[in-house]
Short mmCIF file of C-alpha atoms and ligand atoms in Angstrom, two decimals:
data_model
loop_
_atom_site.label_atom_id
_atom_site.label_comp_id
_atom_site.label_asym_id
_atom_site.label_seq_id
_atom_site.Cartn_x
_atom_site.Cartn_y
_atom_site.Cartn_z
CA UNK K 1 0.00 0.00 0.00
CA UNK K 2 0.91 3.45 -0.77
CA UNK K 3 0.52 4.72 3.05
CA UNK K 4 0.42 2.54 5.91
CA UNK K 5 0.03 3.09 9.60
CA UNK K 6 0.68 0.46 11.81
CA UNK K 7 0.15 -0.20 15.20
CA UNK K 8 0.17 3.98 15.88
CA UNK K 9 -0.18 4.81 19.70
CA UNK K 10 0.05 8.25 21.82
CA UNK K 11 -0.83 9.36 25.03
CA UNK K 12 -0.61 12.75 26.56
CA UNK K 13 -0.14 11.87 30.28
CA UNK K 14 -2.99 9.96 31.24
CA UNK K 15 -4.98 10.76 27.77
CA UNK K 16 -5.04 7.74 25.19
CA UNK K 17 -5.16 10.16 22.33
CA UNK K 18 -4.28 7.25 19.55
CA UNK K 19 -5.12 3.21 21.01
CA UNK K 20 -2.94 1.00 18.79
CA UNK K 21 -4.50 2.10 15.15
CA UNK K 22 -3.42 0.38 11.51
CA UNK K 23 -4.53 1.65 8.36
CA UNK K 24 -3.61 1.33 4.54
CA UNK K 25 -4.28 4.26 1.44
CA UNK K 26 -3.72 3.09 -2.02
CA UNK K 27 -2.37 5.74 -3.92
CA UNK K 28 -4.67 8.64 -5.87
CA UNK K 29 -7.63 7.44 -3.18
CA UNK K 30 -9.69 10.08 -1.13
CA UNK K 31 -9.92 8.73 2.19
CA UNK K 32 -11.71 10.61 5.10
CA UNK K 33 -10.99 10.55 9.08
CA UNK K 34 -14.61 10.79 10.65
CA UNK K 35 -15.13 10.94 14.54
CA UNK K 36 -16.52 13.08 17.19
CA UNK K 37 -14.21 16.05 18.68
CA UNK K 38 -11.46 14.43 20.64
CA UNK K 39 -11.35 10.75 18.90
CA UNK K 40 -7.85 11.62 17.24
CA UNK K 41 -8.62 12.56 13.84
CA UNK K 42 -5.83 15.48 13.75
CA UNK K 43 -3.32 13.65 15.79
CA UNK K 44 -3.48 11.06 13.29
CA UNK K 45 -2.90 13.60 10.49
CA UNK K 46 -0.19 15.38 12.82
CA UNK K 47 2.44 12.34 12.47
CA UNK K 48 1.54 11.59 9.31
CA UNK K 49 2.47 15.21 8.51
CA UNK K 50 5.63 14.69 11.34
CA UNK K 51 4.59 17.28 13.12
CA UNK K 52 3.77 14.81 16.52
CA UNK K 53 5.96 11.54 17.54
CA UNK K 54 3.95 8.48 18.33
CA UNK K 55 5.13 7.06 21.05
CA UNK K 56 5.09 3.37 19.29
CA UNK K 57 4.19 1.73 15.90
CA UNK K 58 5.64 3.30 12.20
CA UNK K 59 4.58 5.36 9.37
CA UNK K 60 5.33 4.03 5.93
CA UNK K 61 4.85 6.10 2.93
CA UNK K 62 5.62 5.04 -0.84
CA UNK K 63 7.76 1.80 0.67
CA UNK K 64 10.04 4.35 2.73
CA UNK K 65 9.63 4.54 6.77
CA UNK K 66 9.47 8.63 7.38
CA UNK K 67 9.13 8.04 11.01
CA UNK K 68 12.57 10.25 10.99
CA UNK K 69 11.90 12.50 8.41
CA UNK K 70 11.31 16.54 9.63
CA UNK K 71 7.44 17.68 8.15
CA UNK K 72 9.58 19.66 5.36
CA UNK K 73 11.06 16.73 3.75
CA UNK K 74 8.32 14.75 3.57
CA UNK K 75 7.01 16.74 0.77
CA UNK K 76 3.59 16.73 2.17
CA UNK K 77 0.69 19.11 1.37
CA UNK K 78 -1.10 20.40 4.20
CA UNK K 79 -4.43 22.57 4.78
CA UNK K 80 -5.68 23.47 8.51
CA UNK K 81 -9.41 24.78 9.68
CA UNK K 82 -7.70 28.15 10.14
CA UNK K 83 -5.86 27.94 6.16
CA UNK K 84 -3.14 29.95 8.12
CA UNK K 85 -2.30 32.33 5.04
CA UNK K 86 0.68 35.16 5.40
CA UNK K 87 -2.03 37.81 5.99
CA UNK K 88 0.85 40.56 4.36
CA UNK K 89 1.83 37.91 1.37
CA UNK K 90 -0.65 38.40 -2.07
CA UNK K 91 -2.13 35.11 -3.38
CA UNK K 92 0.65 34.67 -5.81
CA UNK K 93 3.71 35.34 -2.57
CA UNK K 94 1.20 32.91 -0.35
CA UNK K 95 1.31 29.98 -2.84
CA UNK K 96 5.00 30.29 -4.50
CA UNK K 97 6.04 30.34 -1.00
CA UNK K 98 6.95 26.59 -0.35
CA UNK K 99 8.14 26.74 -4.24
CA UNK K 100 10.27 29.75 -2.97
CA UNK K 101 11.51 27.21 0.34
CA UNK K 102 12.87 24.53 -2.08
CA UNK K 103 14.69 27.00 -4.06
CA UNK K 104 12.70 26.35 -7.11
CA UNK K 105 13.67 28.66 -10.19
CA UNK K 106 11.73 31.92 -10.64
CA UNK K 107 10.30 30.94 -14.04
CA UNK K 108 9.70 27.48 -12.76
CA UNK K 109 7.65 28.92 -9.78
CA UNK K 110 4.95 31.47 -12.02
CA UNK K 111 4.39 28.70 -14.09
CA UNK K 112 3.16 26.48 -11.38
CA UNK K 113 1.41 28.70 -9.18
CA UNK K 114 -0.30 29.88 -12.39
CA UNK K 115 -1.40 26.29 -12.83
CA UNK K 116 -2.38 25.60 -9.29
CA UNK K 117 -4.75 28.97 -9.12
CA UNK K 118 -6.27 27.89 -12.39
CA UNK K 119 -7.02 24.18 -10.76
CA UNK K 120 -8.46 26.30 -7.65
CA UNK K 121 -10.41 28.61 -9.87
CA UNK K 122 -8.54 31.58 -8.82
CA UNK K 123 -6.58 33.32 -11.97
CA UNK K 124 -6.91 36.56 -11.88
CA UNK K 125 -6.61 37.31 -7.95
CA UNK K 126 -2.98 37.03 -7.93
CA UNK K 127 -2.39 40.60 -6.42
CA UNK K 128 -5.20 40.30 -3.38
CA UNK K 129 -4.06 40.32 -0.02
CA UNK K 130 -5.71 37.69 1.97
CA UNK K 131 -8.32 40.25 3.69
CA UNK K 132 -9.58 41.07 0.40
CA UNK K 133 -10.75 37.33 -0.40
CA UNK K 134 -14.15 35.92 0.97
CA UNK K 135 -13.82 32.58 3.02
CA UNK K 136 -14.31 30.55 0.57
CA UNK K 137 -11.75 32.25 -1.69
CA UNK K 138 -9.22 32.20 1.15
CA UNK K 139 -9.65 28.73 1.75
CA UNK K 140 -8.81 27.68 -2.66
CA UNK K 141 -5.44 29.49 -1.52
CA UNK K 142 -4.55 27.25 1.31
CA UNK K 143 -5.57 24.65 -1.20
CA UNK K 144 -3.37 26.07 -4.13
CA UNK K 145 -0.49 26.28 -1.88
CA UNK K 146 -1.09 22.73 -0.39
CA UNK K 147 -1.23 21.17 -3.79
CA UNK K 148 1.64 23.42 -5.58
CA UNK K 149 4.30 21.71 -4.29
CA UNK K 150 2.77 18.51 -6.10
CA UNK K 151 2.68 16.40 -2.83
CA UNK K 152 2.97 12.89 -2.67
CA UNK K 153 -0.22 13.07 0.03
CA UNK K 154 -2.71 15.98 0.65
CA UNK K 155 -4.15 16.34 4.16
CA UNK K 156 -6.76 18.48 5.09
CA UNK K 157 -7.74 18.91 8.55
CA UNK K 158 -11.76 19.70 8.55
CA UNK K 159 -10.75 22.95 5.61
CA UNK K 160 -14.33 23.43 5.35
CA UNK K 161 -15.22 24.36 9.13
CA UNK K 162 -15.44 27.47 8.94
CA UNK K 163 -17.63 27.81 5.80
CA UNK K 164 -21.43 27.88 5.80
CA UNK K 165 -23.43 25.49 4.68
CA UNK K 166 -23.64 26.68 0.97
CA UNK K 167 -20.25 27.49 0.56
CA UNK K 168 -19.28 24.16 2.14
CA UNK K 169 -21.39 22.10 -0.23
CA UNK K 170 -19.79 23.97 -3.29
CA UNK K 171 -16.54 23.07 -1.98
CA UNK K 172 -17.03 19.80 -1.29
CA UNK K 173 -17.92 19.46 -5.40
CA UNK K 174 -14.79 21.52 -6.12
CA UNK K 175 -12.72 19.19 -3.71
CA UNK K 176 -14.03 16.03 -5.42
CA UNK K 177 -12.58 17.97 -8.91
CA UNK K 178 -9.48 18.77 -7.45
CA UNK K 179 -8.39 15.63 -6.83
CA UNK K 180 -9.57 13.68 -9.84
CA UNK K 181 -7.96 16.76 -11.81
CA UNK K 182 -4.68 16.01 -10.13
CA UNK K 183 -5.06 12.18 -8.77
CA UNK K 184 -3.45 12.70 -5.65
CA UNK K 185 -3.80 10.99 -2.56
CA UNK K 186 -5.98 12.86 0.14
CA UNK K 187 -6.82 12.28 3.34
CA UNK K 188 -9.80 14.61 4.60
CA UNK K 189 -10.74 15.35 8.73
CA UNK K 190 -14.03 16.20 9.83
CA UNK K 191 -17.11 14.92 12.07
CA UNK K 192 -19.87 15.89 9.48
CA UNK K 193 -21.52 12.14 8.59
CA UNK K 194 -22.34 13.53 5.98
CA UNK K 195 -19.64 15.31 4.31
CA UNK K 196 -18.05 11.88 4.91
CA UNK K 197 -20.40 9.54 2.98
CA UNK K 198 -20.90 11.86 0.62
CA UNK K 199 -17.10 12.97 -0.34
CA UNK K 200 -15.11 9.74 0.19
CA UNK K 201 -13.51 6.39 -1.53
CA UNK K 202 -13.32 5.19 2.12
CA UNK K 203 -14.67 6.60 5.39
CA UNK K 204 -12.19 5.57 8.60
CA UNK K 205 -14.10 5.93 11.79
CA UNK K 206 -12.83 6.73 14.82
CA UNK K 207 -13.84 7.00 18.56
CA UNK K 208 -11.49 7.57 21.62
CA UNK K 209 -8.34 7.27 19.92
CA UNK K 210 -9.67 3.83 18.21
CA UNK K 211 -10.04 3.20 14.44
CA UNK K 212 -13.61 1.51 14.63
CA UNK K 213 -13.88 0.80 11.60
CA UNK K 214 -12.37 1.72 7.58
CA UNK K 215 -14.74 0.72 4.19
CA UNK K 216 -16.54 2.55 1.50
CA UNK K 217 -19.66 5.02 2.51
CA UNK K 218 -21.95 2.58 1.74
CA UNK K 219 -20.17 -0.52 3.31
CA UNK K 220 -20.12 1.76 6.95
CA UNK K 221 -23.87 2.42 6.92
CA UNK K 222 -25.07 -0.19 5.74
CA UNK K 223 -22.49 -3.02 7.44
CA UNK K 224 -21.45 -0.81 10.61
CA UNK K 225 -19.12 -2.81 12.53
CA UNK K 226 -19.49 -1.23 15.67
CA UNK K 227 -23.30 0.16 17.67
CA UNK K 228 -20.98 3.22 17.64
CA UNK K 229 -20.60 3.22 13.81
CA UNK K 230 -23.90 2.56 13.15
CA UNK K 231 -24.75 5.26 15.96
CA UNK K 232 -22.72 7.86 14.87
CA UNK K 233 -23.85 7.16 11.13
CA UNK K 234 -27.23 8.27 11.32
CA UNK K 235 -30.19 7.36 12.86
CA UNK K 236 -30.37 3.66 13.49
CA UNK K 237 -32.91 0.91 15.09
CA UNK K 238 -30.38 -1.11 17.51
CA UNK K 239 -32.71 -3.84 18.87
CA UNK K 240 -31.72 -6.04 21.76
CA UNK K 241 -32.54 -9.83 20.76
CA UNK K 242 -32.48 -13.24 22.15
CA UNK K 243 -30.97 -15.63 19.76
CA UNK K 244 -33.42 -18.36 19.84
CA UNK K 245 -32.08 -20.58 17.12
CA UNK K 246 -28.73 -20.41 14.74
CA UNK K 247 -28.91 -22.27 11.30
CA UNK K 248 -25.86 -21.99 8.21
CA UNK K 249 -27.21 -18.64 7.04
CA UNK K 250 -30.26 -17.29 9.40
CA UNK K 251 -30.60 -16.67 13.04
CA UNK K 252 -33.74 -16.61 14.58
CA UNK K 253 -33.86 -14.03 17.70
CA UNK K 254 -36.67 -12.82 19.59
CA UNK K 255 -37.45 -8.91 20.50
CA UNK K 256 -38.33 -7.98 24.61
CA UNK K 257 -41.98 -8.43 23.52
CA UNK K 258 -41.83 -11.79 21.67
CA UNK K 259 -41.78 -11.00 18.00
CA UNK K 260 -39.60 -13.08 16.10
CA UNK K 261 -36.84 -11.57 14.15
CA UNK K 262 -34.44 -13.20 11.16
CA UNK K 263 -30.90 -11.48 10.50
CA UNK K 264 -28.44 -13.21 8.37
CA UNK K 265 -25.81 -14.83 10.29
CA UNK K 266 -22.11 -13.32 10.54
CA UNK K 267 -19.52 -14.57 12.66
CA UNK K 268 -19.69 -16.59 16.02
CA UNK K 269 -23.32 -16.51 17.71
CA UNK K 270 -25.06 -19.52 19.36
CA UNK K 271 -28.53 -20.10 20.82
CA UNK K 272 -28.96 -18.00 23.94
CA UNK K 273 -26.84 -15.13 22.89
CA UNK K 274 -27.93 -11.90 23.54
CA UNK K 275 -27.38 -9.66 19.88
CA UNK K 276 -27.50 -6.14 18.79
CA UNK K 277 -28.81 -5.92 15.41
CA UNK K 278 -29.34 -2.34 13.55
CA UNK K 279 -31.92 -1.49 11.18
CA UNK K 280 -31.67 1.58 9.35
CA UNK K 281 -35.38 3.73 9.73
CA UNK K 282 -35.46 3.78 5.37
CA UNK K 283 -35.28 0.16 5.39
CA UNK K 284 -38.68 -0.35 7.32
CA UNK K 285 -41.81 0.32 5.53
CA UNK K 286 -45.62 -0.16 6.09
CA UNK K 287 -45.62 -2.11 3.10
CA UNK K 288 -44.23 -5.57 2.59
CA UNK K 289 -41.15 -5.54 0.03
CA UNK K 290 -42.40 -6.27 -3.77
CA UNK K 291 -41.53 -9.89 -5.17
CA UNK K 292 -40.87 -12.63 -2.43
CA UNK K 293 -37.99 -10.76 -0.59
CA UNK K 294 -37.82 -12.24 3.04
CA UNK K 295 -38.96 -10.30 5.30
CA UNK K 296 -39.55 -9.44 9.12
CA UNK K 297 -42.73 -8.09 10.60
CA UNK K 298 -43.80 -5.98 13.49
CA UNK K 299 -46.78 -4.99 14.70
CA UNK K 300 -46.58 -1.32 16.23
CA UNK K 301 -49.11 1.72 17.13
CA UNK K 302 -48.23 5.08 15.71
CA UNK K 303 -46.75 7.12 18.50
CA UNK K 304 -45.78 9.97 16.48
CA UNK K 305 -45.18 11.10 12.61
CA UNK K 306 -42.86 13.65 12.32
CA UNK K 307 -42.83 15.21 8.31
CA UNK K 308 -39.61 16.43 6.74
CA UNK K 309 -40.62 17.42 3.42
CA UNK K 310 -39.20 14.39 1.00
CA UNK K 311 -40.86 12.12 4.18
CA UNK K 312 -41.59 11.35 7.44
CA UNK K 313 -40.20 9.70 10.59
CA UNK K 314 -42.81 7.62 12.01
CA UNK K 315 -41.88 6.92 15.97
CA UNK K 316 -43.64 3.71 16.45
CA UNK K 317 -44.35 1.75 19.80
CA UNK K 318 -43.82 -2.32 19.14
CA UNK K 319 -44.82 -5.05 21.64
CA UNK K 320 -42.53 -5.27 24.91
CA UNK K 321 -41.76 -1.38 25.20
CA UNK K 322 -39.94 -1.53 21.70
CA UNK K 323 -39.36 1.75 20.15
CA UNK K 324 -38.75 1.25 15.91
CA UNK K 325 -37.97 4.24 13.96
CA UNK K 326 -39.12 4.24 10.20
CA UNK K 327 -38.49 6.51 7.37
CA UNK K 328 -41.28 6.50 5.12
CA UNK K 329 -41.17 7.91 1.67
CA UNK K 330 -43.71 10.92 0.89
CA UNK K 331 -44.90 8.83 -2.09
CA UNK K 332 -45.36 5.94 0.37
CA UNK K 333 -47.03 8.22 2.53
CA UNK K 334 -49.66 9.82 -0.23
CA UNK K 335 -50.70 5.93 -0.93
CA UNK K 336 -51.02 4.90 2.54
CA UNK K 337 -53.01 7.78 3.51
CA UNK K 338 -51.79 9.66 6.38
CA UNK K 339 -51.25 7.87 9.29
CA UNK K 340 -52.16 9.31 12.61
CA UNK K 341 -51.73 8.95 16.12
CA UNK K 342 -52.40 5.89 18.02
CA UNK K 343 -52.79 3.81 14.93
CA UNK K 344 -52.48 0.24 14.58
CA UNK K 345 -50.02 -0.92 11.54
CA UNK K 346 -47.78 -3.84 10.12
CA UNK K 347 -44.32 -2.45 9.51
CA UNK K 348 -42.28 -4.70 7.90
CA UNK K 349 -37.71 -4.64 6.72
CA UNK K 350 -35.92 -7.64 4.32
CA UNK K 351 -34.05 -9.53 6.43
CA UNK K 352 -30.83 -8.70 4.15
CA UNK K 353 -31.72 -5.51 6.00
CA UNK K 354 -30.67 -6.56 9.20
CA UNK K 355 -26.80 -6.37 9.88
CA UNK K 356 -25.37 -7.97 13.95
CA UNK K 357 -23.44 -5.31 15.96
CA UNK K 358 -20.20 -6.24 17.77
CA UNK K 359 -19.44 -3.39 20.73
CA UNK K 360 -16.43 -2.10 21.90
CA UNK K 361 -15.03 -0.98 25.20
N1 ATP U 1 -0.68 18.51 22.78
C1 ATP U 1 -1.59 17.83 23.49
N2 ATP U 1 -1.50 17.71 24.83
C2 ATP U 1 -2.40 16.99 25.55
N3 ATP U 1 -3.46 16.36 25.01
C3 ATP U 1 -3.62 16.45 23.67
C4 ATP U 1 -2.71 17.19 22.84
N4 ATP U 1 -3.13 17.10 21.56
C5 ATP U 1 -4.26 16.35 21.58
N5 ATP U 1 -4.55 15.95 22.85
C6 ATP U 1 -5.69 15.09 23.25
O1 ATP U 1 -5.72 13.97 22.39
C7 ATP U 1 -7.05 13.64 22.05
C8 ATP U 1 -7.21 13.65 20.53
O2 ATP U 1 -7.09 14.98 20.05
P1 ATP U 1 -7.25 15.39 18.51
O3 ATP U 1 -6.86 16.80 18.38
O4 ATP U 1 -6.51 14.40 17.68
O5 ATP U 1 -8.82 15.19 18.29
P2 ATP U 1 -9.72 15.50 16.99
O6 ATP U 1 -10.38 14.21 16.64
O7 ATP U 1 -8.90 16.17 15.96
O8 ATP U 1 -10.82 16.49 17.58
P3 ATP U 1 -11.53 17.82 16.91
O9 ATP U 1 -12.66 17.29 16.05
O10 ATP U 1 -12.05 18.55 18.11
O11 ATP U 1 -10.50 18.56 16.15
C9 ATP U 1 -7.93 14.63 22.79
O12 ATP U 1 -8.38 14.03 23.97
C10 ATP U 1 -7.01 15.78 23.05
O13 ATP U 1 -7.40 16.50 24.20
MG1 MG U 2 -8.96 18.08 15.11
#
């Protein structure tokens, strides 16, 4: 693999920042650290960028260890929250500058920042000072600069905080560009679930210092590893069940109330077990699937229907105190009629639906 992390730990007295995490990047993919404030996302980032010593484990980048290698030589492009422009350099002086560092010829050094503010969108605004640009603008800088020095990896700690929401999104699009434009290896920060799933090759999720779990946005939604993953993901049915039988591909587990639940078997469970199984609210419906999909069944009253334009949550009260969350389509909705309070209904998922939890300490 192009990057690899192994076996990376840090603590800060008695603060686990980083618990013993691995993890590989091919080269040209667009990887993103997601995790709550404090779970290590920008430590990580910090000795990948040398800039923090882990106190164990190595750093391998392009088949050479850089564990001993100062931040400057390992030619490494880096954007923070803050973009942390010379507020008294112009655009041009702000990006030539690590050009400038690695005594690059003059000629040399126009023609490349002249390419990098083109890829950033940004000819033109050479002769700004910094408190001229909006946020938005200031932030393609730090970008321009980050990239101009054609860096073998491009890490951006959460660049889009500070934006709002609009801005963000466009940048996000313009991000994605950038780097199939150039092909180079990124690694993104930020805790918006979102911004994650929507932006990434891989998502690598991370909670106290732990890597919970690394896959593609769909694989970490759909097959969370960890009730934190599927948690932190979005919202998420995580029913408590009684394994009541185990066969090759099924188990057969029973809710607090009694109902009897299928999930497709993964790894080591036996009869007795207690499981956590999630169910994502858009995979439960008031309809049966079409065709002869497998499927589970619940009987529920309507506790509450909460609309959200495109839908509706329904909060619904199952037998034995269990709470199920659905997401039901407006379309589904219109054909249903609208359901109301207190109402008696079916709700029904696939079975391939269903995905077992493992937890973590
Ligand atoms: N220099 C330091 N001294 C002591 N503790 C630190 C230091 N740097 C980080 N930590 C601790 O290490 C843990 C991980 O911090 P880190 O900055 O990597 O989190 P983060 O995921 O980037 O959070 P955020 O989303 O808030 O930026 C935190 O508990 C933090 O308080
Ligand atoms: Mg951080």
């Amino acid at each position: 693999m192009y990057l690899e992390l192994n076996h990376l730990s840090k603590r800060y007295d008695n603060v686990v920042a980083i618990d013993d995490v691995s993890l590989s990047i091919a080269q040209g993919e667009f990887v993103t650290f997601l995790g709550p404030s404090g779970s290590g996302k920008s430590t990580i980032l910090r000795m990948i960028a040398g800039f923090t010593r882990s106190d164990s484990g190595y750093i391998k980048l392009n088949g050479e260890l850089i564990q001993e290698k100062p931040p400057y030589k390992r030619n490494l492009g880096i954007v923070f929250q803050d973009y942390s422009l010379f507020p008294h350099m112009t655009v041009q002086q702000n990006v030539a500058f690590g050009l400038r560092m690695r005594k690059v010829s003059k000629e040399e050094q126009a023609r490349r920042v002249a390419d990098a503010l083109e890829t950033v969108r940004l000819s033109g605004y050479e002769k700004r000072l910094p408190n001229q640009l909006s946020g938005g603008q200031r932030q393609r800088v730090a970008l321009a600069r980050a990239i101009v020095i054609e860096p073998l990896v491009l890490l951006l700690d959460e660049p889009l905080g500070a934006l709002d929401r609009k801005l963000r999104e466009e940048m996000q699009i313009e991000l994605r560009r950038i780097h199939e434009a150039l092909g180079v290896t990124t690694i993104f920060v930020t805790h918006d679930q979102e911004e994650a799933l929507t932006m990434s090759d891989r998502v690598a999720i991370l909670s106290g210092g732990q890597l919970h779990q690394m896959g593609t946005p769909y694989g970490v939604y759909e097959r969370p590893a960890t009730d934190f993953v599927a948690d932190f993901l979005g919202r998420a049915n995580l029913l408590q069940l009684a394994v009541v039988a185990c066969e090759d591909s099924l188990i057969k587990a029973k809710l607090p109330g009694g109902s009897l639940i299928s999930v497709p078997a993964i790894g080591e469970v036996a009869t007795q077990d207690d499981i956590q199984v999630l169910v994502r609210p858009e995979h439960i419906s008031f309809y049966p699937p079409a065709g002869d999909t497998p499927c589970n069944t619940v009987e529920c009253a309507v506790e509450r229907i909460s609309y959200h334009g495109s839908g509706a949550y329904a909060i619904l009260n199952g037998p034995g105190d269990v709470q199920l969350i659905a997401y039901i389509s407006a379309r589904e909705l219109a054909e249903h009629g609208e359901a109301h309070q207190g109402q008696r209904i079916t709700v029904y998922w696939p079975i391939s639906a269903s995905t077992i939890l493992s937890r973590r300490a």
